Amino acid sequence: MTSSDQLDAAFSALAHPARRAILGRLAEREATVNELAEPFDMSLPAVSKHIRVLENAGLITRGRDAQFRPCRLDPGPLEAVATWTEQYRHIWEARFDQMESVLSEIKGETT
Amino acid sequence: MTSSDQLDAAFSALAHPARRAILGRLAEREATVNELAEPFDMSLPAVSKHIRVLENAGLITRGRDAQFRPCRLDPGPLEAVATWTEQYRHIWEARFDQMESVLSEIKGETT
């Protein structure tokens, strides 16, 4: 995969609340598919499908224990997403500064 | 939209290299659909469709000029993506530290 393909896969995998919740769980500790499925009102096959999407995007690796194959978070693609997104930080920070100066102007006028 | 729906839409919109490239162009200055289409080997309707996806995710706003309706980057959803992703920074930084200490151990053994 090129780094652009990796970003495509990571962004696409992150575009679902259940998949983001699964990563949140795995950020605390590794877990089996059954453990991950517990809190969700979802069938085991549906959860397994979400896990496969995360695995294909490189966000999850599976352990070698034949019976349980625990899932582990791999933060590499999250770092790539953060690096890509950070290049726009100056834009939202500039907008925040603008809003702040408009607000303080309004405040100055009303006091 | 809830903030989870907004994240779904933002992540999904960012999962395509052409849409990420369009945002890159708009980070420099606003542009019309025709201007945005120029560098792409893509039909105008295809580019328009990508722009609509970005607009629906709140990543682009359109000007009111009836004829050109220039596109502008709205960094709000990018900030939401960054905030969500940052909660995992300690994990990739910890992994980087681990790799570094393994590397310096190996170095220590070979010298």
XYZ file of C-alpha atoms in Angstrom:
222
model
C 0.000 0.000 0.000
C 1.224 3.548 -0.721
C 0.945 6.025 2.124
C -2.048 7.565 0.323
C -3.763 4.143 0.183
C -2.973 3.691 3.883
C -4.595 7.035 4.686
C -7.649 6.085 2.572
C -7.989 2.815 4.501
C -7.451 4.452 7.912
C -9.904 7.327 7.342
C -12.468 4.918 5.928
C -12.089 2.523 8.878
C -12.477 5.388 11.363
C -15.744 6.547 9.745
C -17.907 4.328 11.972
C -18.700 4.865 15.680
C -18.504 1.143 16.525
C -15.016 0.916 15.028
C -13.904 4.019 16.935
C -15.360 2.501 20.116
C -13.479 -0.762 19.501
C -10.204 1.177 19.222
C -11.073 3.002 22.441
C -11.426 -0.349 24.233
C -8.166 -1.671 22.760
C -6.332 1.477 23.851
C -6.818 0.171 27.418
C -5.825 -3.458 26.803
C -5.903 -6.203 24.185
C -9.152 -8.170 23.929
C -10.711 -11.130 22.118
C -13.484 -10.668 19.562
C -15.984 -12.025 22.119
C -14.856 -9.509 24.737
C -15.063 -6.692 22.199
C -18.569 -7.768 21.143
C -19.977 -7.751 24.714
C -20.892 -4.050 25.127
C -22.377 -3.769 21.620
C -25.979 -4.451 20.670
C -24.640 -6.164 17.571
C -24.247 -9.759 16.315
C -20.824 -11.409 16.610
C -20.490 -11.565 12.784
C -21.184 -7.806 12.581
C -18.506 -7.088 15.187
C -16.102 -9.453 13.409
C -16.676 -7.555 10.185
C -15.799 -4.230 11.864
C -12.659 -5.837 13.303
C -11.654 -7.055 9.834
C -12.017 -3.500 8.471
C -9.767 -2.210 11.286
C -7.311 -5.058 10.652
C -7.163 -4.336 6.892
C -6.440 -0.680 7.694
C -3.557 -1.780 9.956
C -5.262 -0.347 13.041
C -5.513 -3.760 14.715
C -3.145 -6.724 14.782
C -4.191 -10.200 15.922
C -2.246 -12.355 18.388
C -1.035 -15.840 17.419
C -2.883 -17.708 20.195
C -4.796 -20.104 17.888
C -7.935 -20.232 19.983
C -8.467 -16.588 20.953
C -6.322 -14.482 18.607
C -6.593 -11.386 20.825
C -6.839 -8.001 19.071
C -4.252 -5.313 19.730
C -4.330 -1.661 18.752
C -1.608 -0.662 16.284
C -1.309 3.126 16.592
C 0.744 3.555 13.374
C -2.172 4.573 11.113
C -3.499 6.916 13.828
C -0.144 8.669 13.848
C -0.363 9.016 10.030
C -3.880 10.496 10.369
C -2.630 12.930 13.032
C 0.346 13.985 10.897
C -1.899 14.591 7.874
C -4.436 16.555 9.941
C -1.858 18.648 11.810
C -0.853 20.428 8.579
C -4.172 22.315 8.879
C -3.795 23.279 12.542
C -2.591 26.805 11.686
C -5.887 27.334 9.795
C -8.246 26.433 12.652
C -6.050 28.250 15.154
C -6.073 31.384 12.946
C -9.856 31.177 12.730
C -10.106 30.837 16.502
C -7.890 33.928 16.934
C -10.121 35.865 14.499
C -13.272 34.902 16.389
C -11.662 35.903 19.658
C -10.716 39.365 18.374
C -14.235 39.885 16.944
C -15.689 38.893 20.328
C -13.435 41.265 22.239
C -14.389 44.084 19.813
C -18.103 43.406 20.455
C -17.413 43.326 24.204
C -15.534 46.663 23.950
C -18.529 48.219 22.205
C -21.096 47.087 24.752
C -19.198 48.039 27.937
C -25.787 15.996 13.340
C -24.342 14.679 16.607
C -20.587 15.028 17.056
C -20.274 11.291 16.336
C -22.188 11.749 13.046
C -19.932 14.705 12.234
C -16.842 12.559 12.812
C -18.328 9.785 10.630
C -18.905 12.286 7.810
C -15.481 13.922 8.179
C -13.527 10.637 8.294
C -15.527 9.282 5.364
C -14.976 12.456 3.289
C -11.226 12.346 4.002
C -10.947 8.729 2.781
C -10.239 9.738 -0.833
C -6.991 11.217 -2.208
C -8.791 13.631 -4.571
C -10.822 15.071 -1.690
C -7.680 15.454 0.443
C -5.972 17.169 -2.526
C -8.937 19.554 -2.929
C -8.632 20.539 0.747
C -4.892 21.082 0.228
C -5.639 23.526 -2.594
C -8.297 25.343 -0.551
C -5.886 25.685 2.376
C -3.989 28.145 0.168
C -6.985 30.135 -1.137
C -10.645 29.803 -2.049
C -11.364 28.504 -5.567
C -14.241 27.832 -7.944
C -15.213 24.297 -8.949
C -13.636 24.884 -12.388
C -10.348 25.998 -10.810
C -10.381 22.984 -8.495
C -11.064 20.628 -11.412
C -8.097 21.869 -13.523
C -5.237 19.777 -12.070
C -7.323 16.579 -11.939
C -7.663 14.038 -14.722
C -11.340 13.834 -13.854
C -14.626 15.038 -15.333
C -16.225 18.181 -13.918
C -19.221 16.164 -12.605
C -16.825 13.803 -10.797
C -15.036 16.737 -9.152
C -18.403 18.332 -8.289
C -19.423 15.109 -6.580
C -16.272 15.097 -4.424
C -16.932 18.732 -3.531
C -20.482 17.856 -2.466
C -19.147 15.111 -0.184
C -16.749 17.633 1.406
C -19.574 20.179 1.692
C -21.910 17.658 3.365
C -19.163 16.869 5.877
C -18.833 20.595 6.658
C -15.256 20.701 5.327
C -16.154 23.172 2.574
C -18.521 26.128 2.489
C -19.654 27.791 -0.730
C -19.658 31.549 -1.367
C -22.851 33.400 -2.287
C -21.589 34.781 -5.608
C -24.401 33.326 -7.786
C -22.219 32.634 -10.800
C -19.062 31.148 -9.279
C -19.932 30.087 -5.725
C -16.275 29.784 -4.695
C -15.341 26.972 -2.301
C -13.723 27.738 1.048
C -12.095 25.365 3.500
C -13.896 25.132 6.854
C -11.312 23.711 9.282
C -13.871 22.871 12.015
C -14.229 19.150 11.174
C -10.433 18.841 10.788
C -10.049 20.151 14.321
C -12.595 17.544 15.521
C -10.616 14.801 13.729
C -7.368 16.058 15.316
C -8.941 16.163 18.788
C -10.265 12.613 18.426
C -6.924 11.308 17.116
C -4.796 13.106 19.726
C -6.245 10.950 22.518
C -4.086 8.107 21.124
C -0.854 10.124 20.866
C 0.495 8.691 24.151
C 0.180 5.195 22.618
C 2.233 5.836 19.476
C 4.744 7.885 21.453
C 5.122 5.050 23.989
C 5.669 2.591 21.141
C 8.296 4.880 19.629
C 10.084 5.081 23.007
C 10.005 1.265 23.284
C 11.498 0.839 19.811
C 14.186 3.356 20.636
C 15.216 1.538 23.816
C 15.269 -1.826 21.994
C 17.471 -0.269 19.306
C 19.901 1.186 21.840
C 20.074 -2.229 23.600
C 20.958 -3.907 20.275
C 23.532 -1.190 19.617
C 25.010 -1.724 23.078
C 25.343 -5.473 22.394
C 27.095 -5.058 19.048
C 29.653 -2.426 20.089
